[in-house]
Amino acid sequence: MLVILFFFLFNVQLSWHSLSVSAANLMDMLAKDKRFNTLVAHINHFELTHFMSSLDGITLLAPDNDAFSKYEYPIDRSTLLYHVVRKGMKMSDIYDGQLRETMLLADYSSSDKPRQRIKFNIRKDDVYCGGEAKVIDRDIQVNNSTWIQVIDYVIQLPLRLGDTLLQRNKPLYDLMNSTATIDLLNQPKPFTIFVSTRKDIFEKYNAIEQAYLTTPYAQEDVGFYFNYTVIDKAIFMDEFTSGKTTYKSLTGDSLVIISDKKSMSVNGIPLQSTDIIASNGVIHEIDDTFRPAINFTARKYLHGLNGSHMVHWIDQHKLTFLNESNHTFLIPPLDSINQSLVSADWLQYHVLHSTWLETDLRDHSLLKTEFRSDDLNGHRQRLPVYVQHEDIMASRGGTSIMFDKSRMIGDNVTVNTDVIYQVSEPLSLPGDLVDTLAVDLDLSTFIAVLYVSDIIDEFRQARGLTFFVPTNEAFKELGLVAKYLVHKTARDHLQTLLRHHAVPDILYHDQMRTGQWTTMANTTLDVHGSHNGPVTIGPSKTTLTTHDLLVSTGVVHTIDQVQQPFNITTADILTGIEATTMMQVVKGADLWDEVEKAGTVVLVPTDEAFSHVDLEQLMKDSVALDRIARFHLITTMTEWPDAWHGEYSTALSHADKLVFSGTALDNLRVKVKDGHDEARVVGVGRLPDGRGVLLIDAVLVPVRRGLFGLPWVKSIVVVLVLMTVVTLVVALIAFFAYKIYHRRRLGYRPIH
């Protein structure tokens, strides 16, 4: 009986204890403990006493008085509600990373009125709430389902996602702050964001793309990158069930979350830290980076290659290349550009028509640019490219590429169907025809002739022109003919000759084929050429010494012979060299017809040479005048000799010859055969059919001839020799006749 009574009394006492615990409320427990005076005061201040007293089945994370004294921020109603967990929990029920709902409504609107979560962590057997608040006194029971956990710090309310990022990763926040994403994350809407802890979140892009994404011009794409990491709902990993779930990010891309309770990943990337609570969502951190499929274009690559200045100018001039495809861009450094020269034409010249990879380029080729010039009749201006394969330090092969005078820097960059080259300096648009040729000393004669012709403006204004320009050496070969061409009386001929060298069409070297082209002189110019073969022009098959010199109005090729579309007479040359005295002599001797015959070369003494002759007396003596005139004509030429050497008969007679010695013009001399007169050749004028003029510095006088057409001295010698021979013959005949007569007188008879 005593035992039964004992058990009865014990059960009654236990039941009374349980009843007393269940009858107690939260506020009573707090009021009894002086550690919570500050907490109770705040509860009363915000009129939460009745609310707190009515709570059951909750856990109060109760800061003590010291915790409030250390808290620097204002206390409000929300702060207090955030310390109330909507489930009664003993600390032994807590695991690391556990999330629990609080009495505080989440900072975003939703039909189910979601509650703000708080996260628990365990560090060395200590429990921390909401970050840094440590539980210092555990499991104070209010009733069977309500507990108080004393903490040493007031738990700060979660911040918006943007502000939370600012606290945890300022460099990332600063980058995100340049986009609209940061404003989105600070809106009262639920979001989940996956954040990389890497220093370079763009590491999976190439260097150019990374450089672009860090420029001010990439805000939209950087925003796209961050939007790729955001889901428009709060996904808490502690509440995530095992398995795989696919969500759509703000960009519409799929983010696949996989959990097996041992590890969690998103798109195959392990989650490093999960459930970083914000007032309007949650952050999960990864020790890796995403690579969203950003649409990179030539425009964006130019920004990444420090070519933003080119992008700016292209847009400023309303050019559309960056919105198109299949272009090649040549980008010089900003500090190398004279910005006063930048124009739409200049920009178009830096953009090649079509895509040109480094392997497609050929040495001395001409590439079409996007610059369609009115000066070329709407044709695209060309750009020369030079490709040289060279050894670098004798260890590896290299290729040097020059776009005109601008060297390629680094390798070409390909983006979609566009190619970008960084070049050492800006390109120069082809200049004015005359200005361009004037800087070439080897074409100085042509420039001088062009000015003399009075049609220089005609060529400057011509559009779509191909000019075959003779070199100085070509004009030098004309000799005295050139003097005629620049003479005032030859102005029409000179203009025709220059126009004959200009074709009103653009003929680049690699496009020349055998055919005939009408020139600006309305004459025909023969061109002989084949694909990748040599090109010659004119009946003499003149070769191109250089080709494809670009000018603003067309293209220039230099040639080694002057093309003559008309016949020049000997009289023309005499006029050009102003050989007035010789012209009088020829006219006085009535030999103009003889002079203009094929194969006739006229030796023309200068007027200074004639000053040593009694010209007045000569002009009165028709015989002497005729002899002098004919003696200066060589009429036996079938073709112009390569070198003047040896004897040549004159029109005076076959016996009256001139002897040439020397090889080059500067030492070529002519001498009268059998005479003493000689002269130096100071100029040559070569014409077709063996005709031409030799300008000499002395008048040559023919030898006076006696008997047998020999000079007088030789004639006398011959007569004396003949007389001696005749005398000897007569003497011999007389001697033998006397001998025969004398023998017969003496009676000698022949014996038969």
XYZ file of C-alpha atoms in Angstrom, residues 661 669-672 676-680 697-700:
14
model
C 84.231 56.142 -132.579
C 82.738 61.287 -131.804
C 82.483 61.578 -135.581
C 85.364 62.327 -137.966
C 85.635 63.091 -141.658
C 90.879 66.533 -140.351
C 87.467 67.782 -139.169
C 85.763 66.003 -136.285
C 82.895 66.704 -133.904
C 81.439 65.430 -130.679
C 79.230 70.541 -131.882
C 81.094 71.322 -135.139
C 80.418 71.723 -138.864
C 82.007 68.922 -140.863
